[in-house]
Coordinates of C-alpha atoms in Angstrom, one line a residue:
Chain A
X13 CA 28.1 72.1 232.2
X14 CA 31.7 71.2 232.6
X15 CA 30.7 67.6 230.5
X16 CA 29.9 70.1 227.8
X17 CA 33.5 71.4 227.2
X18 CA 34.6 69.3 224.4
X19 CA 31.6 69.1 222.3
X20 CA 30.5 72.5 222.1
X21 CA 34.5 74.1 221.8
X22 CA 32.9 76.6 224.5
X23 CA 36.6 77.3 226.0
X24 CA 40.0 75.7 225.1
X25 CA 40.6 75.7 228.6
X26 CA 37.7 73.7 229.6
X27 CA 38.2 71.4 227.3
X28 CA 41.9 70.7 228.3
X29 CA 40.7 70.1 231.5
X30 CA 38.0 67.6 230.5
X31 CA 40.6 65.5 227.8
X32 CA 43.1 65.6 230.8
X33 CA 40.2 64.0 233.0
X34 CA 39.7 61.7 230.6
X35 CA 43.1 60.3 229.7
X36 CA 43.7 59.8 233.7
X37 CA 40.3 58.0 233.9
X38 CA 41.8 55.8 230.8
X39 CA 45.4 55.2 232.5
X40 CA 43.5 54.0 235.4
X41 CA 41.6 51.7 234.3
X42 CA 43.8 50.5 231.9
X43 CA 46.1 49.6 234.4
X44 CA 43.8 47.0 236.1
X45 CA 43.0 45.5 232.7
X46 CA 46.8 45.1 231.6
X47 CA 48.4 44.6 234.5
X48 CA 45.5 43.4 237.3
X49 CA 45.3 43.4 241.0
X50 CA 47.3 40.0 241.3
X51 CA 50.8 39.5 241.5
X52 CA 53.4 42.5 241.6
X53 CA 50.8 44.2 239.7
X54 CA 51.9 47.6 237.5
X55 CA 55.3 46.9 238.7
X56 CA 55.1 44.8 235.3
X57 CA 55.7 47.5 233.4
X58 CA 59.2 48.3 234.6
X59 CA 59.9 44.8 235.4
X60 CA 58.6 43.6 231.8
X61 CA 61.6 46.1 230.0
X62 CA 64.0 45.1 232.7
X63 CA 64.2 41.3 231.6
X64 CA 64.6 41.8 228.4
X65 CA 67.4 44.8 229.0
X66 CA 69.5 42.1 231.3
X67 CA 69.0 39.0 229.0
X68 CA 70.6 40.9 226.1
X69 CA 73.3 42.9 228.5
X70 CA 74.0 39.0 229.3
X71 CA 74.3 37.9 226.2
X72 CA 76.5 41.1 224.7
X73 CA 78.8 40.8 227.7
X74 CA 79.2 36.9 227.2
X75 CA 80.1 37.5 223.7
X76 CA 82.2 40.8 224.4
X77 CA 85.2 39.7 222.3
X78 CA 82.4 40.0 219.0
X79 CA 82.5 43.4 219.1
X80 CA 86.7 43.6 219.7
X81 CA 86.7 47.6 221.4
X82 CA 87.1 50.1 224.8
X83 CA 83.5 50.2 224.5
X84 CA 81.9 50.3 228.2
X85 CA 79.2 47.0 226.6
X86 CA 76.5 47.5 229.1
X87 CA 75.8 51.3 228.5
X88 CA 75.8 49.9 224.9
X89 CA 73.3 47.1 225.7
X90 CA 71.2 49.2 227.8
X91 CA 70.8 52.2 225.7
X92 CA 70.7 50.3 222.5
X93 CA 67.6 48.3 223.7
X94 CA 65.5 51.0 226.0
X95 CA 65.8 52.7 223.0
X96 CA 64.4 50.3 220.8
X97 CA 61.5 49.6 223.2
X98 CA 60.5 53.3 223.5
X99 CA 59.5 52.7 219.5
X100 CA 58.4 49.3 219.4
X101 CA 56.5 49.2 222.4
X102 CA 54.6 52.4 221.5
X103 CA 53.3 51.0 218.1
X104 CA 52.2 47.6 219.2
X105 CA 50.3 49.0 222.1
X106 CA 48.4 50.8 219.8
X107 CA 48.5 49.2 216.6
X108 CA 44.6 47.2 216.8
X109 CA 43.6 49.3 220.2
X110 CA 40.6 50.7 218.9
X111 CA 38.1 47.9 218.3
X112 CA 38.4 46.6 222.0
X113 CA 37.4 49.8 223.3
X114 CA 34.8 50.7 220.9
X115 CA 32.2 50.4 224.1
X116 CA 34.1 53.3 225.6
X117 CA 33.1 55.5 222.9
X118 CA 29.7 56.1 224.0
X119 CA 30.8 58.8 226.2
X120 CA 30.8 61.4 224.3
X121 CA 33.9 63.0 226.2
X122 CA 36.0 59.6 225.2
X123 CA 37.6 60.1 221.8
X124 CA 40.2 57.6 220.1
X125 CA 42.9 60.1 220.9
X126 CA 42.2 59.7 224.1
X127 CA 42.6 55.9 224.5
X128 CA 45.9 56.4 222.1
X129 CA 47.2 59.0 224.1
X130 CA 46.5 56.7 227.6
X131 CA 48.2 54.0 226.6
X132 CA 51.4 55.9 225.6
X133 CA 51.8 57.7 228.4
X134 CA 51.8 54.3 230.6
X135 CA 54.0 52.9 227.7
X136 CA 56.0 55.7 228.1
X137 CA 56.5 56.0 231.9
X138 CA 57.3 52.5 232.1
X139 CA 59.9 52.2 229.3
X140 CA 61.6 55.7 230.5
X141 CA 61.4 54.3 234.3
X142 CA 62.8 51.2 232.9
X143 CA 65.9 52.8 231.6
X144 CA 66.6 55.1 234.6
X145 CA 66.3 52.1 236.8
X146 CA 69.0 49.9 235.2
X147 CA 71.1 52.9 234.6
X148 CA 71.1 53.5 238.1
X149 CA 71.1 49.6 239.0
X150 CA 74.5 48.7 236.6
X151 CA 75.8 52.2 237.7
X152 CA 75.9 50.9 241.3
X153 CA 77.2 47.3 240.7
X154 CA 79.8 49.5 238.8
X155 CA 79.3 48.0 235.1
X156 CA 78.5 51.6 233.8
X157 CA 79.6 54.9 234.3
X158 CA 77.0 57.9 234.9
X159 CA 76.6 59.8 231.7
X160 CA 78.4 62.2 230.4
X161 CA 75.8 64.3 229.5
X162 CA 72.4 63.6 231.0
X163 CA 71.1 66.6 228.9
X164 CA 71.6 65.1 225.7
X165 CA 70.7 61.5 226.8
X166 CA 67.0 63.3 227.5
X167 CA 67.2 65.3 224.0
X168 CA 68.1 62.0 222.1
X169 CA 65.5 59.6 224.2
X170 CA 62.5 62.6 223.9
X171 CA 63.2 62.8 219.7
X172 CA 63.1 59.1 220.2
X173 CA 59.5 59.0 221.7
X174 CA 58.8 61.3 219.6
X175 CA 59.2 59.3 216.8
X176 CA 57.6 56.3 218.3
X177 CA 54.2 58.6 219.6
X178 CA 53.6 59.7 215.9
X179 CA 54.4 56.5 214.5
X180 CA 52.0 54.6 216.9
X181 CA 49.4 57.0 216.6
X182 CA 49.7 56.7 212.6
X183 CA 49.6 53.0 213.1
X184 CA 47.0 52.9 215.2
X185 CA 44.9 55.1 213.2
X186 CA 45.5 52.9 210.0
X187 CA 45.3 49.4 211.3
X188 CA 41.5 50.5 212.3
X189 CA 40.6 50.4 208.6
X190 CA 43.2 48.0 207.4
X191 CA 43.4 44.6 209.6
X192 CA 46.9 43.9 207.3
X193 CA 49.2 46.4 209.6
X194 CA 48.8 43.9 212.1
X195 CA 50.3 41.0 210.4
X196 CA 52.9 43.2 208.9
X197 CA 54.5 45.2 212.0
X198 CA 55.3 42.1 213.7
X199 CA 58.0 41.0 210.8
X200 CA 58.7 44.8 210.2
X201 CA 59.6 45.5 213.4
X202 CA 62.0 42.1 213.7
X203 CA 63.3 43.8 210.3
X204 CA 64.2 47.3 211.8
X205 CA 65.2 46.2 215.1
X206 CA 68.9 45.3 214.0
X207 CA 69.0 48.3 211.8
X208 CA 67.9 51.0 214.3
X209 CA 71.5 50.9 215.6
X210 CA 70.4 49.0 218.8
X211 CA 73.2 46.5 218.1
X212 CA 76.0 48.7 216.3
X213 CA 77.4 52.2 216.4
X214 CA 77.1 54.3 213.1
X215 CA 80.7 55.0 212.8
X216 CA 81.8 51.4 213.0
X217 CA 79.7 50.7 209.8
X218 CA 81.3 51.2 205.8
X219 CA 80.7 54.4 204.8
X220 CA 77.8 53.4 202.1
X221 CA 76.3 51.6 205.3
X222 CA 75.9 54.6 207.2
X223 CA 74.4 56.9 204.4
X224 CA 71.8 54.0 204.0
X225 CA 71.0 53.2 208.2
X226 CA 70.7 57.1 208.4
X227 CA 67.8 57.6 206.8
X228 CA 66.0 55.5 209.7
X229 CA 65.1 58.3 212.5
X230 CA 65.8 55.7 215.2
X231 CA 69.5 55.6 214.7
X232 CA 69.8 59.0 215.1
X233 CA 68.1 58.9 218.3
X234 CA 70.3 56.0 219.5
X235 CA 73.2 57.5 218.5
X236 CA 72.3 61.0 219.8
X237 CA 71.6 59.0 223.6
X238 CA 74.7 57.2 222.9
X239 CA 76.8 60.5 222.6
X240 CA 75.5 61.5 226.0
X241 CA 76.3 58.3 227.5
X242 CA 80.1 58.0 226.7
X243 CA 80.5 60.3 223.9
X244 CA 84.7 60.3 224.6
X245 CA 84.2 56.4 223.4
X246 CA 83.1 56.9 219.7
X247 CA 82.1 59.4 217.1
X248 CA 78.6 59.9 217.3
X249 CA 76.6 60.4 213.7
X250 CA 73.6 61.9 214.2
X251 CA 71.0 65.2 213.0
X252 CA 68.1 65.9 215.1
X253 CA 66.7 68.5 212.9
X254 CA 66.4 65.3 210.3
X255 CA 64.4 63.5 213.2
X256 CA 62.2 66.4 213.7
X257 CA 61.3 66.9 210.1
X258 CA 60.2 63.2 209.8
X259 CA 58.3 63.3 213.6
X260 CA 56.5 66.4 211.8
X261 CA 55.3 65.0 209.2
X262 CA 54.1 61.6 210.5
X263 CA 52.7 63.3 213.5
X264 CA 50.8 65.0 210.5
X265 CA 49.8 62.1 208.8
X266 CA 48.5 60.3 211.9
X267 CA 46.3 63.2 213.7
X268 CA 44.6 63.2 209.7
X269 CA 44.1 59.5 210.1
X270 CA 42.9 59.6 213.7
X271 CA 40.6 62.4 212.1
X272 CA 39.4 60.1 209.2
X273 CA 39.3 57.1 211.9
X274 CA 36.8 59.2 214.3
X275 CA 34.2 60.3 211.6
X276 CA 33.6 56.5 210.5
X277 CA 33.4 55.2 214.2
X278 CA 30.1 53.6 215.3
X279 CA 30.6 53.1 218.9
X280 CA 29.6 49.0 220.5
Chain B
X8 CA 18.2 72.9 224.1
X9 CA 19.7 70.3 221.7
X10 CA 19.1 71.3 218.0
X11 CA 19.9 69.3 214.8
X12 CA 19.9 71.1 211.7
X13 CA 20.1 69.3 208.5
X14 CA 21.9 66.7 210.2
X15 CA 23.1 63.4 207.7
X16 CA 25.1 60.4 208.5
X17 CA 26.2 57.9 206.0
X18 CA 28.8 54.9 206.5
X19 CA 31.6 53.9 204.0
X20 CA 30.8 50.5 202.9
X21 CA 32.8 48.3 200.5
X22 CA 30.3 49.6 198.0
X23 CA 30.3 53.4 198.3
X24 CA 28.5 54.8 201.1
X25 CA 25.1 54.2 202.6
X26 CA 23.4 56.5 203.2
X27 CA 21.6 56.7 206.9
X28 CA 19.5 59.8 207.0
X29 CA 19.7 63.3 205.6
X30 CA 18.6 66.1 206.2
X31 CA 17.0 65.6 209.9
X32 CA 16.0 68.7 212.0
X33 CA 15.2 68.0 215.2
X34 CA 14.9 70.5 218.6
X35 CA 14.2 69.4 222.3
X36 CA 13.9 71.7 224.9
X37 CA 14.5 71.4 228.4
X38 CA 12.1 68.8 230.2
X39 CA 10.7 68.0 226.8
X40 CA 10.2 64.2 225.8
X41 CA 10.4 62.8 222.6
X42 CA 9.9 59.6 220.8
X43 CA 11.3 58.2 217.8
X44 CA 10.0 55.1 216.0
X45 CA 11.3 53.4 213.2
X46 CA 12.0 49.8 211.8
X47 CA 14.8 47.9 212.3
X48 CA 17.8 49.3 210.6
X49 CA 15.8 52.6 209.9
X50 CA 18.6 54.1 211.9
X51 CA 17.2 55.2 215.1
X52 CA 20.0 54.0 217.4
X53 CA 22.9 56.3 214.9
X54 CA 20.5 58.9 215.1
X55 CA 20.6 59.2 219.6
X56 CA 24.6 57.9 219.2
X57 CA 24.5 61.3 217.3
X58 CA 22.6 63.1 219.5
X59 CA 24.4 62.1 222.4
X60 CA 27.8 62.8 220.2
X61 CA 29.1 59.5 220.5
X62 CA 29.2 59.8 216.5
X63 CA 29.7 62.5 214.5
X64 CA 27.3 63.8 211.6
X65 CA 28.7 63.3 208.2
X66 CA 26.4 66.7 207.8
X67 CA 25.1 69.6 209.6
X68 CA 24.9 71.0 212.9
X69 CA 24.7 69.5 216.4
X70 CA 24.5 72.2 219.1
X71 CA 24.0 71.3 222.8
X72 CA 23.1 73.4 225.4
X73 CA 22.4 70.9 228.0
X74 CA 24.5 67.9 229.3
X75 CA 23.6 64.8 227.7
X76 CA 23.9 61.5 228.7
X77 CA 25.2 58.4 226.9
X78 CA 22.6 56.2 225.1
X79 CA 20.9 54.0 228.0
X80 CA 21.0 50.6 226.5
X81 CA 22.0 48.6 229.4
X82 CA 24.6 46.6 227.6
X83 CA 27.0 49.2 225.6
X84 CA 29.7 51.3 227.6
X85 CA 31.0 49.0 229.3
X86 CA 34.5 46.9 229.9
X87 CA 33.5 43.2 230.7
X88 CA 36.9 41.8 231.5
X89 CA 36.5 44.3 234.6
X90 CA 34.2 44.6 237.7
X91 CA 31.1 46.3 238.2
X92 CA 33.0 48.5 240.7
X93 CA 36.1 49.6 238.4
X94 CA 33.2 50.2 235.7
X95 CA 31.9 52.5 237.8
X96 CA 34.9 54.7 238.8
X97 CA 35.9 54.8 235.4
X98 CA 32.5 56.2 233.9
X99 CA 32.4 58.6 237.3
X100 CA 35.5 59.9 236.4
X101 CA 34.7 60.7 232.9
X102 CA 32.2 62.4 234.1
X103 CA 33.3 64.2 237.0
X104 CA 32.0 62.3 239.4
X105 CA 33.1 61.3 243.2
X106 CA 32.6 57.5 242.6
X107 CA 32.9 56.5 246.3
X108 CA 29.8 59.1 246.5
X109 CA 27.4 57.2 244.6
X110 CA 28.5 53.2 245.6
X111 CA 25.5 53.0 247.8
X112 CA 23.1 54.3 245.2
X113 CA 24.3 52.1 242.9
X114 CA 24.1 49.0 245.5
X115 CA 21.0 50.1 246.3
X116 CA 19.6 50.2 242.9
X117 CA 21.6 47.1 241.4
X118 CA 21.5 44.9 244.3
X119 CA 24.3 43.4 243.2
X120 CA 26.2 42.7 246.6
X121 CA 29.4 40.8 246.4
X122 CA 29.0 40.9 242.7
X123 CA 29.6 44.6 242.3
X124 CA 33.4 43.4 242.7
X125 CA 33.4 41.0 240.3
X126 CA 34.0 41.3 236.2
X127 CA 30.8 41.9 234.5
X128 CA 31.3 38.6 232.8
X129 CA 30.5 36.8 235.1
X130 CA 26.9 38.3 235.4
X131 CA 23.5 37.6 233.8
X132 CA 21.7 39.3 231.8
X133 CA 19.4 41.1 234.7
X134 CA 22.6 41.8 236.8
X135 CA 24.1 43.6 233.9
X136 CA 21.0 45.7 233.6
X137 CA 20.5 46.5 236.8
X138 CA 23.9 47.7 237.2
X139 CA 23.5 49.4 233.5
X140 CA 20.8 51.0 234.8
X141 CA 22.1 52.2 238.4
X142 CA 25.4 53.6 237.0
X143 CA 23.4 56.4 234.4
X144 CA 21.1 57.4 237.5
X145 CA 24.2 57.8 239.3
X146 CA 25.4 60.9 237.1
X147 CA 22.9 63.3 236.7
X148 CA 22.2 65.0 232.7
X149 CA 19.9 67.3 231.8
X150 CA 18.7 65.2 229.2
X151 CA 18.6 61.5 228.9
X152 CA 19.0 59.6 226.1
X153 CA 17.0 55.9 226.4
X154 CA 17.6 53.4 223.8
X155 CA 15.2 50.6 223.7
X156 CA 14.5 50.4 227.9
X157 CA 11.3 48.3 228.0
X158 CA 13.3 45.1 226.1
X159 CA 14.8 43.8 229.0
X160 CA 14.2 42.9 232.8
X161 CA 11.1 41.5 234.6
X162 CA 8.3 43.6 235.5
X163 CA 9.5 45.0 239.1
X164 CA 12.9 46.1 237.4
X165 CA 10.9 47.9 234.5
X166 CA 8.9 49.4 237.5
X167 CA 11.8 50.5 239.6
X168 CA 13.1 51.9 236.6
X169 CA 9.8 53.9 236.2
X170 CA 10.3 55.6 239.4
X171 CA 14.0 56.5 239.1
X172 CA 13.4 57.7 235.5
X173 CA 9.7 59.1 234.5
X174 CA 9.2 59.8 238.7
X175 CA 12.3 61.3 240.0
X176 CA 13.7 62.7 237.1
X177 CA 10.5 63.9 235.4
X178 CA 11.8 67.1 235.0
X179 CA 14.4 65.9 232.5
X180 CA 14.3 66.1 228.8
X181 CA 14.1 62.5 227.1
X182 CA 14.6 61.0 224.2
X183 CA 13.2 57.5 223.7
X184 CA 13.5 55.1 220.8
X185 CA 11.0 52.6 221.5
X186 CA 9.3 49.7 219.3
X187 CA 6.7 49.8 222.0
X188 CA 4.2 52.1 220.8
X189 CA 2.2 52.5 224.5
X190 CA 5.5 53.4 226.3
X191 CA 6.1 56.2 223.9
X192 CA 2.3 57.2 224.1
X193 CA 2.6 57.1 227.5
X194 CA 5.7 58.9 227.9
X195 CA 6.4 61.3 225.1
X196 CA 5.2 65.0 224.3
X197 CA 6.1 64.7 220.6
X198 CA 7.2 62.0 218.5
X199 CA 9.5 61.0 215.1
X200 CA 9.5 58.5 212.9
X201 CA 12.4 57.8 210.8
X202 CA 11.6 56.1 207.2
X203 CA 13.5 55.7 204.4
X204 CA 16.5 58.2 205.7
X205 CA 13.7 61.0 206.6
X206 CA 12.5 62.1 210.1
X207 CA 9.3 63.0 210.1
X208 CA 8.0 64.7 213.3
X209 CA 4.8 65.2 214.9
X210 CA 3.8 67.1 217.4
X211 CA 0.9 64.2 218.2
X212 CA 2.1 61.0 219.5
X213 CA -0.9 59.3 217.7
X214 CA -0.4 60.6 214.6
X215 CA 2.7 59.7 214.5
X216 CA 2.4 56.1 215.3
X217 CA -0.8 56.0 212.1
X218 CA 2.3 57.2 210.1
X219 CA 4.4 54.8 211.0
X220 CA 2.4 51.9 211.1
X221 CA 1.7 53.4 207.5
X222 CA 5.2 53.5 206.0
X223 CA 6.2 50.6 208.4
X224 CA 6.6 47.9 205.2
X225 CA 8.9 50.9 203.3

C-alpha cells in the first residue's frame, strides 16, 4: 500500500516518506543524465562553479587598482559570485525542465514538484560545496581570511537560496505555459547580474543608487554574506525581513503556478 | 476497489477548453477486468492516465483502494538518453523496489543481454517493448492498467506476455483499452465504451462491442 500514500492523502507521514523516495530516485538519476559516467563525472558540479569563481577572482585581482580600497578582493570575488550562482543557477535549471520529463509523469507518485525540487537540491549542494571549497582553498593559500561570522554568512547565503528556490520554482512553473520566459531570462539575468551587488558594495554607491539597487532581494543577501565575511571592512546595508517578505510571496506565487501547471499536464 | 464518480477532464486549448468526458462513473473491484473501447481521440488513453492518477480530473472523485500501476504502453515512462538498467533502478525506486532483486527477471523476460546497459536509444522497437514490458512485471500492483498491448511485438512476445499477464497474474484487476474487439472478449468481465465524452458500461462484453460498432462513426 505504501505506493498509495500520496494519492489517497491516507497519512501525511506516509506521504513524506514516499515524496522523499521520490526526489532521491530523481537526484539519482538525474545525476547520470547531467553529469554521466565518463570523465570526473558529478565532480562537475563543484568544478563547474569553481572555474568561473577563479576566472573572475583573476580578473578582479588583476585589475585591483579599479576598485582603489583595504578591501580583502578575493573574499569580494568569491562571495559576490557564489552568490550570484546560488540564483541564477537555480532558475535556469528549472526554467523549461518540465517538458523533458513529461514521460516521468506516468508514475503517479512523480509530480512536477518533485522534478523541481531534485534539481535544486543538486543545484544547491553543488553551488554551496562550491563556495565552501574555495573559501577553504584561498583561505589556505592565504588570499582570504576565515569569516568573521560564519553564522551570518549561512543566514545571508540561506535568504539567498531562498530567493533563488521560489524564483526558480515560479519560473519553472510559468515557462511551462509560456515558451517566452525562456528567451527573456537569459538577457534578464545578464541585466541583474551587475546589479545584484556581485560586483559593488551598497555603501560605495550614491545614495539615490542604493535606495534604487535595494529593492532587488539579491543585494541584500550579498551584502548580509558580505557582513559575515569581513564586516570590520565596510558598512554593510541590508534587511532580511524585506527578503523574507518578497521569498513569501513568490514562493506563493510559484506553488499556485506549479498547482495550475499540474492540473493541465498530460503526461508523454 | 478503484471508483470514479462523476469524473470530467477537459484541456485548455487556444480556443476555450475541450471538453474530454464528463460525468464518467466507473468501479472495478479486486481481480475484476474491464475493457474500454472507443475511437481514436474518444479519449480512452486520458481516461486510464486518470485512473492510474498520472492526470488529475478537472471533476469528481478518484478514490483508490488498491495500488495501481502506470499505464502499460510499452513506450511512455521512460528516459531514452539513459540505459535500460538506470531506467530500471529509477522506476524500482519510485516504487519501492530493491532493483538489484529483479535484474534477472527482467533479463529473463527482455532478453536484452549486453543491451540492458546501453541507452534505450539505441534499441528497436521489440527491444523497447520487451524491456517495457519486463520492468511493469517487475513491480507487482493490485491492478494493472494496459493501454493498447496487442499493437506491438511478434506473436511469441504477445504470447509470453500472455502468460506473465492473463496466467500469472490472473488474479489482478485489469483495465484494458483495446481496438481489438477479441482480446477484450476474451479477456474482460465487463466492458465501456466511450462516445462523444460519455462512458457507457455494460456488464456484457458483446453488447458492448454492438454499441460501439453502433456509435463508432459519432
Amino acid at each position: 500500500m505504501a505506493i498509495e500514500g500520496r494519492s489517497s492523502g491516507r497519512s501525511l507521514l506516509r506521504a513524506w516518506a514516499v515524496q522523499q523516495r521520490v526526489i532521491w530516485a530523481l537526484v539519482r538519476r538525474e545525476m547520470i543524465t547531467r553529469y554521466g559516467r565518463h570523465n570526473i563525472g558529478f565532480l562537475w558540479l563543484f568544478v563547474e562553479p569553481m572555474i568561473f569563481t577563479l576566472g573572475v577572482t583573476t580578473l578582479w585581482t588583476l585589475t585591483k587598482t579599479v576598485h582603489g580600497s583595504d578591501l580583502p578582493i578575493t573574499a569580494f570575488a568569491v562571495t559576490g559570485y557564489s552568490s550570484v550562482l546560488v540564483w541564477r543557477n537555480m532558475a535556469s535549471r528549472l526554467i523549461g525542465s518540465i517538458e523533458p520529463n513529461l514521460s516521468l509523469m506516468y508514475h503517479r507518485n512523480v509530480k512536477v514538484i518533485d522534478i523541481f525540487l531534485s534539481r535544486l537540491v543538486l543545484e544547491m549542494s553543488g553551488v554551496a560545496t562550491s563556495f565552501v571549497v574555495l573559501t577553504l582553498f584561498f583561505g589556505a593559500l592565504g588570499w582570504l581570511s576565515m569569516p568573521e561570522d560564519p553564522l551570518k554568512v549561512v543566514e545571508g547565503w540561506l535568504m539567498l537560496a531562498w530567493f533563488g528556490v521560489s524564483l526558480a520554482m515560479f519560473l519553472g512553473g510559468v515557462s511551462h505555459r509560456h515558451e517566452l520566459i525562456d528567451k527573456f531570462w537569459h538577457p534578464c539575468s545578464y541585466i541583474l547580474f551587475p546589479l545584484s551587488g556581485a560586483a559593488f558594495l551598497v555603501d560605495s554607491l550614491p545614495p539615490s543608487m542604493q535606495t534604487f539597487v535595494l529593492w532587488l532581494p539579491m543585494v541584500h543577501g550579498i551584502e548580509c554574506v558580505r557582513d559575515g565575511f569581513f564586516g570590520s571592512h565596510f558598512t554593510a546595508h541590508y534587511d532580511l525581513g524585506y527578503v523574507a517578505v518578497v521569498c513569501t510571496v513568490l514562493t506563493g506565487l510559484a506553488l499556485i503556478q506549479i498547482r495550475a501547471v499540474e492540473n493541465d499536464l498530460v503526461p508523454q | 476497489m478503484i471508483a470514479l464518480e462523476d469524473v470530467g477532464k477537459s484541456y485548455a486549448t487556444r480556443y476555450g477548453r475541450h471538453l474530454v468526458f464528463k460525468d464518467v462513473n466507473l468501479q472495478i473491484a479486486k481481480g475484476e477486468k474491464v475493457g474500454i473501447l472507443g475511437r481514436n481521440g474518444a479519449g480512452k488513453s486520458t481516461l486510464v492516465r486518470i485512473i492510474g492518477g498520472a492526470e488529475s480530473p478537472t471533476r469528481g472523485k478518484v478514490t483508490r483502494n488498491m495500488t495501481v500501476s502506470w499505464p502499460l504502453a510499452f513506450s511512455g515512462a521512460f528516459q531514452h538518453s539513459l540505459t535500460g538498467y538506470d531506467n530500471l533502478r529509477f522506476i524500482c525506486r519510485v516504487y519501492d523496489v530493491d532493483p538489484d532483486e529483479k535484474v534477472d527477471e527482467v533479463q529473463a523476460f527482455s532478453e536484452l543481454g549486453k543491451f540492458l546497459w546501453e541507452p534505450i536509444r539505441t534499441y528497436s522497437a521489440g527491444m523497447r517493448a520487451r524491456l517495457g514490458f519486463a520492468v511493469s512485471m517487475a513491480i507487482e500492483f493490485d491492478c494493472f492498467l494496459i493501454d493498447e498491448i496487442t499493437a506491438v511485438g511478434d506473436a511469441r512476445f504477445r504470447d509470453r506476455c500472455h502468460e506473465e499477464l492473463h496466467v500469472k497474474r490472473g488474479d489482478r484487476a485489469m483495465i484494458m483499452v483495446s481496438h481489438d474487439a477479441n482480446y477484450v472478449r476474451e479477456h474482460c468481465h465487463k466492458a465501456g465504451v466511450l462516445t462523444g465524452g460519455q462512458l457507457t458500461m455494460f456488464d456484457d462484453v458483446d453488447e458492448a462491442y454492438s454499441f460501439y460498432m453502433a456509435h463508432a462513426s459519432e
